[in-house]
Each structure stands twice: as C-alpha cells, then as structure tokens.
Amino acid sequence: MSGKGMEDHPRRHGQQQQSAIRSKLKILLLVISANVLCVYLFSGTSLEYAPRIHLWDSQALLQELNLTRHKLYATQAQLADLHRRLSASSSLLETLLNELGKAHGDKTPSDELDGWQKELSGELKLAVGPYKLPLGSTPNLGTDKLYPTLGSPCRRFQVDLTEYMSYEVGKECPSDDIFAQRLMLKGCEPLPRRRCHPKSPSGYVEPTPFPASLWTIPPDTSIVWDAYSCKNYSCLVNRGKAKGSYDCKDCFDLNGREKVRWLHDNGNLDFGIDSVLGTKPPGTIRIGLDIGGGTATFAARMRERNITIVTSSMNFDGPFNSFIASRGLVPMHISIAHRLPFFDNTLDIVHSMHVLSNWIPDIMLEFALHDIYRLLRPGGLFWLDHFFCIGTQLNTTYVPMFNRIGFKKLRWNAGRKLDRGIQMDEWYLSALLEKPMT
Ligand SMILES: *[C@@H]1O[C@H](CO)[C@@H](O)[C@H](O)[C@H]1NC(C)=O
Ligand SMILES: *[C@@H]1O[C@H](CO)[C@@H](O)[C@H](O)[C@H]1NC(C)=O
Ligand SMILES: *[C@@H]1O[C@H](CO)[C@@H](O)[C@H](O)[C@H]1NC(C)=O
Ligand SMILES: *[C@@H]1O[C@H](CO)[C@@H](O)[C@H](O)[C@H]1NC(C)=O
C-alpha cells in the first residue's frame, strides 16, 4: 500500500467528520429556531385576552370569571404543552451535543464519573472511596481496593447527597435525620457514612432499668425533637386519641391498645402470640425480626417470653427508633426495600403487621418475601399479620405470589376490613407460614 493512500485516509475521515458536525449543527439551529417560534406563538395567544369587569352586575361578573377561568385552563394547557416540547427538544439537543462530543473524541461523562452526574468532591468523594488496601497486608478478599457500601440509587440524588455530606468534620452533624430518611426511602440506602456527631439530647438521664423499661414511656429529655411535629411524649400519646392520620397512630400509648395486642387469639385475623408459639416445640423460637414494628410492643411481648426480636422501623413523624431503644429493645432503621442484614437460614421467626401490603409494587413485594424466606431457618415461622389488599387482588395477585415463594400454610385467615363499610371491598389476610424443613 502506498504512503499517499495512508495519508489520504485520515484526511478523508476528518472531512466526513466535519460534514457530519456541520449537518448536526444545522439540525441544532433548526430545533432552536422552531422552539423560538413556538415560544413566540404561545406567548402571543396567552396575552391577547384581558377581561372587562362589570362590578355592578354580579351575573355578568360571574360569567366573566367563568370565562377567565376557562382561558386560564387553556393557557395552562398550552404552557404544559410548551414545557413538554421544550424538554423534548432539550433532550434532543443534549443527544446532539453528546454526538458532537463523541465526534471530537470526548469521553462520555458517565464513563469517567462512574454513574455520578458531576465530579465528586469533599467528604462525599472520601466516603464513596475506593480505599486502597495497604501493600502486603492484603487479606484474601480477591481485591486490592475496598468500596464502602452505598446504595446505587444515591447516584440519582447527587445534589441532595452533596448537601447531606456538607458538614464540619468532627463537629455536630446538621439536624437532618428526616432528610436522610427521605433519601433512604428513595432507595439511597445505605447512605454514605459521615464524620460528625449527631446532636445530643440535652438533659439525658440514665435509661429506666429493665424490665420496667418495657412498659415505661421515657423522659422527654431522652431524645432530640427537632425533626418531629410533636415536641414531647404526651403529645405523641394524645395524638393517638385525636383525629388525624399518622403512622402507627396509637403506638406511643403504652396503656392503650398496645397493652393487649397479641394477647388474645380471636380465631380469625387476630392471632395470639402464645397460640403461634404453641405450633412449635417449647423454647425453639428464640430469635427473630419484626418488620415495621412501630414502637416494638411485639418485641416487648416476646422479650417477656425470653425471645429476642429485632424491630425494624422508620421514623415517620415520630421518634420510633429512640422509643424502641428506651424500652430496652433493639431498633433497626432500615426500609422494606433493603436486603435484610441477616444471614441465610438463621432466624426462628419473622413477624410483620400492617406494613407489607398492597401499596408495595408487586415485584418489590415478591423480592421482600423471598428475602424473608431466605433468612428464616428451616421450620422457621413467618407471621404475616393483617396484610391489606382489595378483594379481587387477593386471589388474582397475592395468593399466587405467596404460593410461588414456597411457604407451607399453617394458618390462613382472610376477612373483610369492616371499619369503612362492606362496599369498599377491603380485605385483610393474616397467615402463619412455615419455611419447609427440607
Ligand atoms: C361556566 O362555563 C361552563 C362552560 O363554558 C358552563 O357549563 C357553566 O354553566 C358556566 N358557569 C357559570 C356559573 O356561568
Ligand atoms: C407537649 O407539647 C405540646 C405541643 O407539642 C404542648 O402543647 C404541651 O404543653 C407539651 N406538654 C408538656 C407536658 O410539656
Ligand atoms: C425467662 O428466662 C428466665 C431466666 O432464664 C427465667 O427465670 C424465666 O422463667 C423465663 N421466662 C419465661 C416466660 O420463660
Ligand atoms: C378467593 O378464592 C377462594 C377460593 O376459591 C374463595 O372462597 C374466596 O371467596 C375468594 N376471595 C375473594 C376475596 O374473592
């Protein structure tokens, strides 16, 4: 092959590239001018109408108002359409610019940034790692780098995460536990670790000794109230008796309904703890988990039977985790989207009331149920307490789903939820399921 041919080839390639860029720039200009025209047209129509108002004639005034309202709706619809068109064309622009960048040999940003939208800096960069293991001390991990655990959806919320990671190292952390929890609920879980101290409650006193702690409401000075609408425990207790809907509304009132939960078996949706434990040889149910366990009354009852229950709970406008800890029980702050942090075939029992329900997207629920199956030991119990759904969903969606997981049914009670009347077709399912021995 001649030297000339070899020189020619890159030049021809360069020319092709330039003409490609030129044609893309033309498209770009077209897109921009189309949108400018579009903005002009729409702003013209929305300005042309100015209502005449007759204050002396209320009928006419009403009609004018009505007309104005209709014009307003029309304008809103036009604006929404405009907005949609603009975002469509801006994503087109973005694609074009990316293409142009590629023609110039730029790397796409996501390649360099490992899925982050912008370059990481400061504490966030430190927390995300990776950390290189010291030479020569490398344990048998199959890697020379460690990556801290961090939920991959965190990459979607980089602005929030950067705010979360802005603090003074070694000083007090910002009071942002609700902000942090919201990130967790959006899937940014686990969150990155931080190097600051959470705000301390002022006037903290030693906790109530066990076992009195199980049924004692702790002093208000035991926690920081910043994040909650209630600023003391009597407010939380009274909230349960008032109108309004809150998560686990009457759970802070330890002398109310909490006092009798799970003590009596009504042969229907309400199972009793002792009849559930009675399905197994005495003493063989020892450790377990209550998913979304509110203020951990289930764990308290089990503790009285020498059974250790970890209670997972989110702080939905209430200091659930702190309250559980005050009772001398173990709280765990994880959402139902999280892989449960227990090893396979380990727990004797898992309980969950009112949390696993039809608000959870089906596939997410199926993964959660499989996770429960995974961590139960053979013969372990899954007590699904008051699973809520609509009547038609029960037989079409959920019964087949439970059958797919592979549990054995020890007890199965479905019944209408009657507090809002029979026409709502709302159902509860309570079930005692067992992981097969083999
Ligand atoms: C407002 O306009 C709508 C439709 O243009 C009409 O159906 C309605 O009766 C009007 N209401 C009044 C109070 O004029
Ligand atoms: C508790 O807080 C509420 C407001 O949240 C307040 O009205 C009430 O006086 C407080 N009660 C006590 C005993 O501090
Ligand atoms: C719990 O364990 C303690 C100490 O082993 C024992 O004295 C007590 O009787 C047990 N309680 C129950 C309900 O089994
Ligand atoms: C579901 O199916 C069972 C058995 O086929 C039937 O008895 C029950 O009424 C059905 N439940 C609902 C809520 O449709």
Coordinates of C-alpha atoms and ligand atoms in Angstrom, one line a residue:
M1 CA 0.0 0.0 0.0
S2 CA 1.4 3.5 -0.9
G3 CA 2.2 6.2 1.5
K4 CA -0.2 8.5 -0.2
G5 CA -3.1 6.2 0.4
M6 CA -2.2 6.0 4.1
E7 CA -2.1 9.9 4.3
D8 CA -5.3 10.2 2.4
H9 CA -7.4 8.0 4.7
P10 CA -7.3 10.1 7.9
R11 CA -7.9 13.3 5.9
R12 CA -11.0 11.8 4.3
H13 CA -12.2 10.6 7.6
G14 CA -11.7 14.2 9.0
Q15 CA -13.7 15.7 6.2
Q16 CA -16.5 13.2 6.8
Q17 CA -16.4 14.1 10.4
Q18 CA -16.6 17.8 9.7
S19 CA -19.5 17.4 7.3
A20 CA -21.3 15.3 9.9
I21 CA -20.7 18.0 12.5
R22 CA -22.0 20.7 10.0
S23 CA -25.2 18.7 9.3
K24 CA -25.8 18.2 13.1
L25 CA -25.3 21.9 13.7
K26 CA -27.9 22.6 11.0
I27 CA -30.3 20.4 12.8
L28 CA -29.5 22.1 16.0
L29 CA -30.2 25.5 14.5
L30 CA -33.5 24.2 13.1
V31 CA -34.5 22.8 16.5
I32 CA -33.7 26.1 18.3
S33 CA -35.5 28.3 15.7
A34 CA -38.6 26.0 15.8
N35 CA -38.7 26.5 19.6
V36 CA -38.2 30.2 19.5
L37 CA -41.1 30.4 17.1
C38 CA -43.1 28.2 19.3
V39 CA -42.5 30.4 22.4
Y40 CA -43.4 33.5 20.3
L41 CA -46.7 32.0 19.2
F42 CA -47.8 30.8 22.6
S43 CA -46.9 33.9 24.4
G44 CA -48.9 35.9 21.8
T45 CA -52.1 33.9 22.4
S46 CA -51.9 34.0 26.2
L47 CA -51.6 37.8 26.3
E48 CA -54.3 38.8 23.9
Y49 CA -57.2 38.3 26.4
A50 CA -57.9 40.9 29.0
P51 CA -61.3 40.6 30.8
R52 CA -63.7 43.5 31.1
I53 CA -65.2 43.6 34.6
H54 CA -68.6 45.0 35.5
L55 CA -68.7 45.4 39.2
W56 CA -72.4 46.5 39.2
D57 CA -73.6 43.3 37.6
S58 CA -72.9 40.1 39.6
Q59 CA -74.3 37.7 37.0
A60 CA -72.0 39.3 34.3
L61 CA -69.1 39.2 36.8
L62 CA -69.7 35.5 37.4
Q63 CA -69.7 34.9 33.6
E64 CA -66.5 36.9 33.2
L65 CA -64.9 35.0 36.0
N66 CA -66.0 31.7 34.4
L67 CA -64.6 32.8 31.1
T68 CA -61.4 33.9 32.7
R69 CA -61.1 30.6 34.4
H70 CA -61.6 28.7 31.1
K71 CA -59.0 30.9 29.4
L72 CA -56.7 30.2 32.3
Y73 CA -57.1 26.5 31.9
A74 CA -56.5 26.8 28.2
T75 CA -53.3 28.8 28.8
Q76 CA -52.1 26.3 31.4
A77 CA -52.6 23.5 29.0
Q78 CA -50.7 25.4 26.3
L79 CA -47.9 26.1 28.8
A80 CA -47.7 22.4 29.8
D81 CA -47.5 21.5 26.1
L82 CA -44.8 24.1 25.6
H83 CA -42.9 22.8 28.5
R84 CA -43.1 19.3 27.1
R85 CA -41.9 20.4 23.7
L86 CA -39.1 22.4 25.2
S87 CA -37.9 19.4 27.3
A88 CA -38.2 17.1 24.4
S89 CA -36.1 19.4 22.3
S90 CA -33.6 20.0 25.0
S91 CA -33.0 16.3 25.4
L92 CA -32.6 16.2 21.6
L93 CA -30.0 19.0 21.9
E94 CA -28.3 17.0 24.7
T95 CA -28.1 14.0 22.4
L96 CA -26.8 16.0 19.5
L97 CA -24.1 17.7 21.7
N98 CA -23.1 14.3 23.0
E99 CA -22.8 13.1 19.4
L100 CA -20.7 16.1 18.5
G101 CA -18.6 15.5 21.6
K102 CA -18.0 11.9 20.5
A103 CA -17.0 13.0 17.0
H104 CA -14.4 15.1 18.7
G105 CA -13.2 12.1 20.7
D106 CA -14.5 13.2 24.0
K107 CA -15.4 10.5 26.6
T108 CA -19.0 10.4 27.6
P109 CA -19.3 11.8 31.1
S110 CA -20.8 8.7 32.6
D111 CA -17.7 6.7 31.7
E112 CA -15.5 9.0 33.7
L113 CA -17.8 9.6 36.6
D114 CA -18.8 6.1 37.4
G115 CA -22.5 6.9 37.1
W116 CA -22.4 10.2 39.1
Q117 CA -23.7 13.3 37.4
K118 CA -20.8 15.5 38.3
E119 CA -17.3 15.0 39.7
L120 CA -17.3 14.1 43.4
S121 CA -15.5 16.3 45.9
G122 CA -15.0 16.8 49.6
E123 CA -16.5 14.4 52.2
L124 CA -18.7 12.7 49.6
K125 CA -15.7 11.8 47.5
L126 CA -13.9 10.4 50.6
A127 CA -17.0 8.5 51.7
V128 CA -17.5 6.9 48.3
G129 CA -14.0 5.6 48.1
P130 CA -12.5 3.3 46.9
Y131 CA -9.9 2.7 49.6
K132 CA -6.6 1.0 48.6
L133 CA -5.6 -1.8 51.0
P134 CA -2.1 -1.4 52.5
L135 CA 0.5 -3.3 50.5
G136 CA 1.5 -6.7 51.9
S137 CA -1.4 -6.8 54.3
T138 CA -4.0 -7.7 51.7
P139 CA -6.3 -10.3 53.2
N140 CA -7.8 -12.9 51.0
L141 CA -10.6 -10.6 49.6
G142 CA -9.9 -11.0 45.9
T143 CA -9.4 -7.3 45.6
D144 CA -6.8 -4.7 46.5
K145 CA -9.4 -2.0 47.0
L146 CA -12.4 -1.7 49.3
Y147 CA -15.6 0.1 48.3
P148 CA -17.8 1.3 51.2
T149 CA -21.4 0.1 50.8
L150 CA -23.6 2.8 49.3
G151 CA -26.9 2.4 47.6
S152 CA -26.6 2.7 43.8
P153 CA -29.7 5.0 43.6
C154 CA -27.6 7.5 45.6
R155 CA -26.1 8.5 42.2
R156 CA -29.5 9.8 41.2
F157 CA -29.7 12.3 44.0
Q158 CA -26.2 13.8 43.9
V159 CA -27.4 17.3 44.8
D160 CA -29.2 16.1 47.9
L161 CA -26.3 13.8 48.8
T162 CA -23.8 16.7 48.4
E163 CA -26.0 18.7 50.9
Y164 CA -26.1 15.7 53.2
M165 CA -22.3 15.4 53.1
S166 CA -21.7 19.1 53.9
Y167 CA -20.7 19.4 57.5
E168 CA -17.7 20.2 59.6
V169 CA -15.6 17.1 60.3
G170 CA -15.6 16.1 64.0
K171 CA -18.3 18.7 64.9
E172 CA -22.0 18.3 65.3
C173 CA -23.9 17.0 62.3
P174 CA -26.7 19.1 60.8
S175 CA -30.2 18.1 62.2
D176 CA -31.2 16.3 59.1
D177 CA -32.5 12.9 60.1
I178 CA -35.7 13.3 58.2
F179 CA -33.9 14.5 55.1
A180 CA -31.6 11.5 55.4
Q181 CA -34.6 9.1 55.9
R182 CA -36.2 10.6 52.7
L183 CA -33.1 9.7 50.8
M184 CA -33.2 6.2 52.2
L185 CA -36.8 5.8 51.2
K186 CA -36.0 6.8 47.7
G187 CA -33.5 3.9 47.6
C188 CA -30.3 5.7 48.5
E189 CA -29.6 3.1 51.1
P190 CA -27.2 2.6 52.7
L191 CA -26.3 6.2 52.9
P192 CA -22.6 7.2 53.0
R193 CA -21.1 7.4 56.4
R194 CA -20.2 10.7 58.0
R195 CA -17.5 12.0 60.3
C196 CA -19.6 14.2 62.6
H197 CA -21.6 13.7 65.8
P198 CA -25.4 13.6 65.9
K199 CA -26.9 16.2 68.0
S200 CA -27.1 15.0 71.7
P201 CA -30.3 15.4 73.7
S202 CA -29.8 17.9 76.5
G203 CA -30.5 16.7 80.0
Y204 CA -30.2 13.0 79.1
V205 CA -30.7 10.7 82.1
E206 CA -29.8 7.0 82.5
P207 CA -32.5 4.8 81.0
T208 CA -35.2 3.1 83.0
P209 CA -33.8 -0.3 84.2
F210 CA -35.1 -3.5 82.6
P211 CA -37.7 -4.9 82.8
A212 CA -39.7 -1.8 83.9
S213 CA -38.3 -0.1 80.7
L214 CA -40.5 -2.4 78.6
W215 CA -43.7 -0.5 79.6
T216 CA -42.4 2.9 80.6
I217 CA -42.6 6.0 78.5
P218 CA -39.1 7.6 78.7
P219 CA -38.5 11.2 79.8
D220 CA -38.8 13.8 77.1
T221 CA -35.2 14.7 77.6
S222 CA -34.1 11.3 76.2
I223 CA -34.2 12.5 72.6
V224 CA -33.8 15.4 70.2
W225 CA -37.2 16.6 69.0
D226 CA -36.1 18.8 66.1
A227 CA -37.5 16.6 63.4
Y228 CA -41.0 16.0 64.7
S229 CA -44.2 18.0 64.9
C230 CA -44.7 16.7 68.5
K231 CA -42.2 18.0 71.0
N232 CA -42.8 15.7 73.9
Y233 CA -44.2 12.2 74.5
S234 CA -47.5 13.3 76.0
C235 CA -48.2 15.0 72.6
L236 CA -47.4 11.7 70.9
V237 CA -49.7 9.7 73.3
N238 CA -52.5 12.2 72.9
R239 CA -52.2 12.2 69.1
G240 CA -53.4 8.6 69.2
K241 CA -56.7 9.7 70.7
A242 CA -57.2 12.6 68.4
K243 CA -58.4 12.8 64.8
G244 CA -55.8 12.8 62.0
S245 CA -53.9 10.0 60.4
Y246 CA -50.3 9.2 61.5
D247 CA -48.3 6.2 61.0
C248 CA -48.8 3.7 63.9
K249 CA -51.1 6.4 65.5
D250 CA -51.7 4.9 68.9
C251 CA -48.5 3.0 69.3
F252 CA -46.9 5.5 71.8
D253 CA -49.8 5.0 74.2
L254 CA -48.4 2.0 76.2
N255 CA -51.5 1.9 78.4
G256 CA -54.0 1.8 75.5
R257 CA -54.4 -0.8 72.8
E258 CA -50.7 -1.7 72.9
K259 CA -51.2 -3.3 76.3
V260 CA -53.4 -6.0 74.9
R261 CA -52.1 -6.6 71.4
W262 CA -51.4 -10.2 70.5
L263 CA -52.5 -11.5 74.0
H264 CA -55.8 -13.0 72.7
D265 CA -56.4 -15.2 69.7
N266 CA -59.8 -14.5 68.2
G267 CA -59.6 -17.5 65.9
N268 CA -59.7 -15.1 62.9
L269 CA -57.4 -12.2 61.9
D270 CA -56.0 -11.6 65.3
F271 CA -53.6 -14.4 66.2
G272 CA -52.3 -14.7 69.8
I273 CA -48.6 -14.9 70.4
D274 CA -49.0 -18.0 72.6
S275 CA -51.0 -19.9 70.1
V276 CA -48.4 -19.1 67.4
L277 CA -45.6 -20.2 69.7
G278 CA -47.6 -23.3 70.5
T279 CA -47.2 -24.6 66.9
K280 CA -43.5 -25.3 67.7
P281 CA -41.8 -27.3 70.5
P282 CA -41.3 -25.1 73.6
G283 CA -38.2 -22.9 73.5
T284 CA -37.4 -23.4 69.8
I285 CA -38.5 -20.0 68.8
R286 CA -35.7 -17.8 70.2
I287 CA -34.7 -15.1 67.8
G288 CA -36.5 -13.1 65.2
L289 CA -37.4 -9.9 63.4
D290 CA -40.5 -7.7 63.4
I291 CA -40.6 -5.8 60.1
G292 CA -42.1 -2.3 60.5
G293 CA -42.8 -2.9 64.2
G294 CA -43.9 0.6 65.3
T295 CA -42.9 1.1 68.9
A296 CA -41.9 -2.6 69.3
T297 CA -44.7 -3.8 71.5
F298 CA -44.4 -7.2 69.7
A299 CA -40.8 -7.4 70.7
A300 CA -41.7 -6.4 74.3
R301 CA -44.2 -9.2 74.5
M302 CA -41.7 -11.7 73.0
R303 CA -39.0 -10.4 75.4
E304 CA -41.3 -11.4 78.3
R305 CA -41.2 -14.9 76.8
N306 CA -37.4 -14.8 76.6
I307 CA -37.5 -14.4 72.8
T308 CA -35.2 -11.7 71.3
I309 CA -36.8 -9.7 68.5
V310 CA -35.1 -7.0 66.4
T311 CA -37.6 -4.4 65.3
S312 CA -37.2 -2.5 62.1
S313 CA -38.9 0.8 62.0
M314 CA -38.7 4.1 60.1
N315 CA -39.2 7.4 62.0
F316 CA -42.4 8.6 60.3
D317 CA -43.1 11.8 62.1
G318 CA -42.2 10.2 65.4
P319 CA -39.1 9.1 67.2
F320 CA -39.9 5.4 66.8
N321 CA -36.3 4.1 66.8
S322 CA -35.4 6.1 70.0
F323 CA -38.6 4.9 71.7
I324 CA -37.9 1.3 70.9
A325 CA -34.4 1.7 72.3
S326 CA -35.7 3.3 75.5
R327 CA -37.9 0.2 76.1
G328 CA -34.6 -1.8 76.1
L329 CA -35.4 -3.4 72.8
V330 CA -33.3 -3.4 69.6
P331 CA -34.4 -1.0 66.8
M332 CA -33.2 -1.2 63.3
H333 CA -33.5 1.7 60.9
I334 CA -34.0 0.2 57.5
S335 CA -36.7 0.4 54.9
I336 CA -38.5 -2.6 53.4
A337 CA -36.5 -2.1 50.2
H338 CA -33.3 -3.1 51.9
R339 CA -31.9 -6.6 51.8
L340 CA -32.4 -7.7 55.4
P341 CA -29.0 -7.8 57.2
F342 CA -29.2 -11.3 58.4
F343 CA -27.5 -14.4 57.1
D344 CA -29.4 -17.2 55.3
N345 CA -31.3 -19.8 57.4
T346 CA -30.8 -18.1 60.7
L347 CA -33.9 -16.6 62.3
D348 CA -36.7 -18.6 64.0
I349 CA -39.5 -16.1 63.4
V350 CA -40.4 -13.1 61.3
H351 CA -43.5 -11.0 62.0
S352 CA -44.9 -8.1 60.1
M353 CA -48.1 -6.2 60.7
H354 CA -49.8 -3.6 58.5
V355 CA -46.6 -2.9 56.6
L356 CA -46.4 -5.4 53.9
S357 CA -49.5 -4.5 51.9
N358 CA -50.8 -3.6 48.5
W359 CA -49.1 -0.2 48.5
I360 CA -45.8 -2.0 47.7
P361 CA -45.2 -2.6 44.0
D362 CA -45.8 -6.3 43.3
I363 CA -42.3 -7.2 42.2
M364 CA -40.7 -5.4 45.1
L365 CA -43.0 -7.3 47.5
E366 CA -42.1 -10.6 45.9
F367 CA -38.4 -9.8 46.4
A368 CA -39.1 -8.9 50.1
L369 CA -41.0 -12.1 50.7
H370 CA -38.2 -14.1 49.2
D371 CA -35.7 -12.3 51.4
I372 CA -37.8 -13.3 54.5
Y373 CA -37.8 -16.9 53.3
R374 CA -34.0 -16.7 52.9
L375 CA -33.2 -15.6 56.4
L376 CA -35.7 -18.0 58.2
R377 CA -34.2 -21.3 59.3
P378 CA -35.9 -24.5 58.1
G379 CA -39.1 -24.8 60.1
G380 CA -39.0 -21.0 60.9
L381 CA -42.2 -19.1 61.1
F382 CA -43.4 -16.1 59.0
W383 CA -46.4 -14.5 60.7
L384 CA -48.0 -12.2 58.2
D385 CA -50.3 -10.1 60.3
H386 CA -53.1 -8.0 58.7
F387 CA -51.9 -7.9 55.2
F388 CA -54.1 -5.3 53.5
C389 CA -55.5 -5.5 49.9
I390 CA -58.6 -5.2 47.7
G391 CA -60.7 -8.4 47.4
T392 CA -60.0 -9.0 43.8
Q393 CA -56.2 -8.6 44.3
L394 CA -56.2 -11.4 46.9
N395 CA -57.0 -14.3 44.6
T396 CA -55.5 -12.8 41.4
T397 CA -52.2 -11.4 42.7
Y398 CA -51.3 -12.3 46.3
V399 CA -52.4 -15.9 46.8
P400 CA -50.4 -16.9 43.7
M401 CA -47.5 -14.9 44.9
F402 CA -47.4 -16.5 48.3
N403 CA -47.7 -19.9 46.7
R404 CA -44.6 -19.1 44.5
I405 CA -42.4 -18.2 47.5
G406 CA -42.7 -21.8 48.8
F407 CA -44.0 -21.4 52.4
K408 CA -46.2 -24.0 54.0
K409 CA -49.5 -22.7 55.3
L410 CA -50.1 -23.4 59.0
R411 CA -52.9 -20.9 59.3
W412 CA -54.7 -18.7 56.8
N413 CA -57.5 -16.2 57.6
A414 CA -58.8 -13.7 55.2
G415 CA -61.5 -11.3 56.2
R416 CA -63.1 -8.1 55.2
K417 CA -61.8 -4.9 56.7
L418 CA -65.1 -3.5 58.1
D419 CA -64.3 -0.2 59.6
R420 CA -65.1 1.7 56.4
G421 CA -68.1 -0.4 55.4
I422 CA -68.6 -3.5 53.3
Q423 CA -68.8 -1.7 49.9
M424 CA -65.1 -0.8 50.0
D425 CA -64.2 -4.5 49.3
E426 CA -61.1 -4.0 51.5
W427 CA -59.6 -7.2 52.9
Y428 CA -57.1 -8.3 55.5
L429 CA -55.1 -11.5 55.4
S430 CA -53.4 -13.0 58.4
A431 CA -51.3 -16.0 57.8
L432 CA -48.9 -18.2 59.7
L433 CA -46.4 -19.6 57.2
E434 CA -43.6 -22.0 57.7
K435 CA -40.4 -22.5 55.8
P436 CA -40.3 -26.2 54.9
M437 CA -37.7 -28.4 56.8
T438 CA -36.2 -29.6 53.6
Ligands
LIG1 C1 -69.2 28.3 33.1 O1 -69.0 27.8 31.7 C2 -69.3 26.5 31.5 C3 -68.8 26.1 30.1 O2 -68.4 27.1 29.4 C4 -70.8 26.3 31.7 O3 -71.1 24.9 31.5 C5 -71.2 26.8 33.1 O4 -72.6 26.7 33.3 C6 -70.7 28.2 33.4 N1 -71.0 28.6 34.8 C7 -71.4 29.8 35.1 C8 -71.6 30.0 36.6 O5 -71.7 30.6 34.3
LIG2 C1 -46.1 18.9 74.9 O1 -46.0 19.6 73.6 C2 -47.2 20.2 73.3 C3 -47.0 20.7 71.8 O2 -46.4 19.8 71.0 C4 -47.5 21.3 74.2 O3 -48.8 22.0 73.9 C5 -47.6 20.7 75.6 O4 -47.8 21.8 76.6 C6 -46.4 19.9 76.0 N1 -46.6 19.2 77.2 C7 -45.7 19.1 78.1 C8 -46.1 18.3 79.4 O5 -44.6 19.6 78.0
LIG3 C1 -37.0 -16.4 81.1 O1 -35.7 -16.7 81.5 C2 -35.5 -16.5 82.9 C3 -34.0 -16.8 83.2 O2 -33.6 -17.9 82.4 C4 -36.4 -17.5 83.6 O3 -36.2 -17.3 85.0 C5 -37.9 -17.2 83.3 O4 -38.7 -18.1 83.9 C6 -38.1 -17.2 81.8 N1 -39.4 -16.8 81.4 C7 -40.2 -17.4 80.6 C8 -41.6 -16.8 80.4 O5 -39.9 -18.4 80.1
LIG4 C1 -60.8 -16.4 46.7 O1 -60.9 -17.7 46.3 C2 -61.5 -18.5 47.3 C3 -61.4 -20.0 46.9 O2 -61.6 -20.1 45.5 C4 -62.9 -18.1 47.6 O3 -63.5 -18.9 48.6 C5 -62.9 -16.7 48.1 O4 -64.2 -16.2 48.2 C6 -62.2 -15.8 47.1 N1 -61.9 -14.5 47.8 C7 -62.2 -13.3 47.2 C8 -62.0 -12.1 48.1 O5 -62.7 -13.2 46.1

